[in-house]
mmCIF file of C-alpha atoms in Angstrom:
data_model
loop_
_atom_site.group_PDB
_atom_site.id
_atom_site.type_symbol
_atom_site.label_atom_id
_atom_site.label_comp_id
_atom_site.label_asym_id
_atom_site.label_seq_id
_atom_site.Cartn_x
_atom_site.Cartn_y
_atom_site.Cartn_z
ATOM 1 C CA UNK A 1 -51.647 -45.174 28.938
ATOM 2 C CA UNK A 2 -49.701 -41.693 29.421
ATOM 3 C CA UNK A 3 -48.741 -39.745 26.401
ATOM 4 C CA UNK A 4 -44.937 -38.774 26.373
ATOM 5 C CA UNK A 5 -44.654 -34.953 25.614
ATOM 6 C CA UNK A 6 -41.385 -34.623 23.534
ATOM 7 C CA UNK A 7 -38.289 -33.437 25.605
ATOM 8 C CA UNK A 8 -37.326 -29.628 24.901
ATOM 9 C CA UNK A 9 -33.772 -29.944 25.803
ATOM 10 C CA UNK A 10 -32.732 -31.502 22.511
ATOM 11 C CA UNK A 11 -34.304 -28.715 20.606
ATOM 12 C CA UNK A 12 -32.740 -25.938 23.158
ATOM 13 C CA UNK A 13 -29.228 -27.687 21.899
ATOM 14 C CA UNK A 14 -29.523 -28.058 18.485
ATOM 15 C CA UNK A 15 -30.602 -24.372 18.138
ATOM 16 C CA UNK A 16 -27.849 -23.382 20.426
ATOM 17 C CA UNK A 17 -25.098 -25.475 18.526
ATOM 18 C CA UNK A 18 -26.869 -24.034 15.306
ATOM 19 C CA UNK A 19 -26.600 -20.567 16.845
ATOM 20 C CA UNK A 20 -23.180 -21.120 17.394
ATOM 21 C CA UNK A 21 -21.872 -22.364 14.120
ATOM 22 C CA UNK A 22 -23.839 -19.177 12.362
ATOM 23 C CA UNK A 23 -21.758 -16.691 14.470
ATOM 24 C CA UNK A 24 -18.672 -18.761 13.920
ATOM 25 C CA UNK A 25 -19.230 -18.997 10.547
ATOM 26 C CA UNK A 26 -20.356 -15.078 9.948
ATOM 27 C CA UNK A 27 -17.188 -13.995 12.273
ATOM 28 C CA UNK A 28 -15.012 -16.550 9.657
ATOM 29 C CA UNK A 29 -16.232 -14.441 6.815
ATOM 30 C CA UNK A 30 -16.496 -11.089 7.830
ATOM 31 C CA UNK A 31 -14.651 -10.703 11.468
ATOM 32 C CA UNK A 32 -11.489 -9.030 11.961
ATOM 33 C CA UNK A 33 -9.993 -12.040 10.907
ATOM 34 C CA UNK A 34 -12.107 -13.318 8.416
ATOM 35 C CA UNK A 35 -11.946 -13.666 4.919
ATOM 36 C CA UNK A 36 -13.214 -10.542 3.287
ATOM 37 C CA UNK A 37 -10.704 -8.602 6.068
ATOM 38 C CA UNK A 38 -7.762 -10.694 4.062
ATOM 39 C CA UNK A 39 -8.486 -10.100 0.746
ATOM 40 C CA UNK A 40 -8.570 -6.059 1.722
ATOM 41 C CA UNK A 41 -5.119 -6.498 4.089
ATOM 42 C CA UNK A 42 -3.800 -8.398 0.871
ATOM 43 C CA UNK A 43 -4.562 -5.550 -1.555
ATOM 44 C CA UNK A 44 -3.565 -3.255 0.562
ATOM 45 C CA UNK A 45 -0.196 -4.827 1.010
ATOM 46 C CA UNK A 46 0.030 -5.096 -3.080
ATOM 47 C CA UNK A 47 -0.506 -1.316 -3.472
ATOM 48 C CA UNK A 48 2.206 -0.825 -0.591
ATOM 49 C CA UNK A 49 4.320 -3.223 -2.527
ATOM 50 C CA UNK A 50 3.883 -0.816 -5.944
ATOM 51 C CA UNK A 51 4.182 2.104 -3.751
ATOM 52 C CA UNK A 52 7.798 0.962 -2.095
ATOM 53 C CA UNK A 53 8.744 -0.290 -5.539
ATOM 54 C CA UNK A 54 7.946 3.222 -6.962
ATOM 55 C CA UNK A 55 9.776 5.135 -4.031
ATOM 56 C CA UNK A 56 12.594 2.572 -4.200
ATOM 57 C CA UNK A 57 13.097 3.981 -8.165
ATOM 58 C CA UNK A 58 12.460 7.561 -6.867
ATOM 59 C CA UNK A 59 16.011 7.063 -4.207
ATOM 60 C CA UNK A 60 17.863 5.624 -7.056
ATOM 61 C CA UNK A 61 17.368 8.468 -9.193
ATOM 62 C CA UNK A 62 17.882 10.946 -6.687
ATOM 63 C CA UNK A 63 21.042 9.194 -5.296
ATOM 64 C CA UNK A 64 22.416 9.116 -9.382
ATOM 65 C CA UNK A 65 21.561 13.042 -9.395
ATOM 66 C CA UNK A 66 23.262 13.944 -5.984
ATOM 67 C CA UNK A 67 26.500 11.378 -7.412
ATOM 68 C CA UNK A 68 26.541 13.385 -10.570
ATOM 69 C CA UNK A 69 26.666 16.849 -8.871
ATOM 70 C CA UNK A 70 28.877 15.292 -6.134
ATOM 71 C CA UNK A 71 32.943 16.960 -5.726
ATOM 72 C CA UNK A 72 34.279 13.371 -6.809
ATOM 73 C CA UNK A 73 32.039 13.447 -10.331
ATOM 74 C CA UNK A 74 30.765 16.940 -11.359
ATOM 75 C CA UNK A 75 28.699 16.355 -14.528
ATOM 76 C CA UNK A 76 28.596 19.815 -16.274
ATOM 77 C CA UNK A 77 25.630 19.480 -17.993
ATOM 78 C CA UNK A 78 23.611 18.513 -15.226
ATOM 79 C CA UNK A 79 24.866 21.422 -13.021
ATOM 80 C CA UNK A 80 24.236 23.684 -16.053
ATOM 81 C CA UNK A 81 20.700 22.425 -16.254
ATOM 82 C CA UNK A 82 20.147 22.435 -12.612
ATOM 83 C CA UNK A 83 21.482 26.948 -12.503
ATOM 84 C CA UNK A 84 19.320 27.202 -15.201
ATOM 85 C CA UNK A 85 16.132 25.861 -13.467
ATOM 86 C CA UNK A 86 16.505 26.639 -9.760
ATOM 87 C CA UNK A 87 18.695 30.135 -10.752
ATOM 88 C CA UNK A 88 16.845 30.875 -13.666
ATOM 89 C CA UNK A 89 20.321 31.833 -15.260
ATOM 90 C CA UNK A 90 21.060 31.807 -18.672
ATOM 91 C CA UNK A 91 24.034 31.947 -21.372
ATOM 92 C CA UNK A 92 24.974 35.447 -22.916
ATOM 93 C CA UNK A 93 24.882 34.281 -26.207
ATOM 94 C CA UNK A 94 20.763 32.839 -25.485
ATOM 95 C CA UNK A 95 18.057 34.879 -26.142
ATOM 96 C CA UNK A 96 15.061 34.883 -23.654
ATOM 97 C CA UNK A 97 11.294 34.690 -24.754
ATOM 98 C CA UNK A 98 8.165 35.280 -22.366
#
């Protein structure tokens, strides 16, 4: 009677497909394209959405201040306000303080 020695090329497979799924698995979670990379590109893209949404505010209100000191609609306050800041002018009848 022979003894049968157990064949190594099923074990050389199964720890290669084994191998295999590991790296697919570890490059699922944390590749370039994985799951922990989406969740960053994701809040990334929701602080660029805030950020748009913030300089989207920012054009309106400069767009109402350059209408408002425009030749069609001159608001007088505003341009008084405005001389007063950037100028540093003031009325005769105000009185200065430093």
């Amino acid at each position: 009677m022979m003894k049968r020695t157990p064949s190594l090329g099923p074990a050389l497979y199964l720890i290669g497909m084994l191998l295999i799924g590991l790296y697919f698995t570890f490059a699922a979670v944390q590749g370039d394209y994985g799951v922990f990379r989406r969740a960053e590109v994701e809040a990334e893209a929701r602080g660029l959405e805030k950020e748009l949404a913030s300089l989207r505010g920012e054009v309106a209100r400069m767009e109402n201040l350059t209408r408002r000191l425009s030749d069609d609609y001159l608001d007088l306050d505003l341009l008084d306000a405005r001389a007063r800041e950037v100028l540093g002018m003031i009325r005769a009848d105000e009185i200065v303080i430093r």
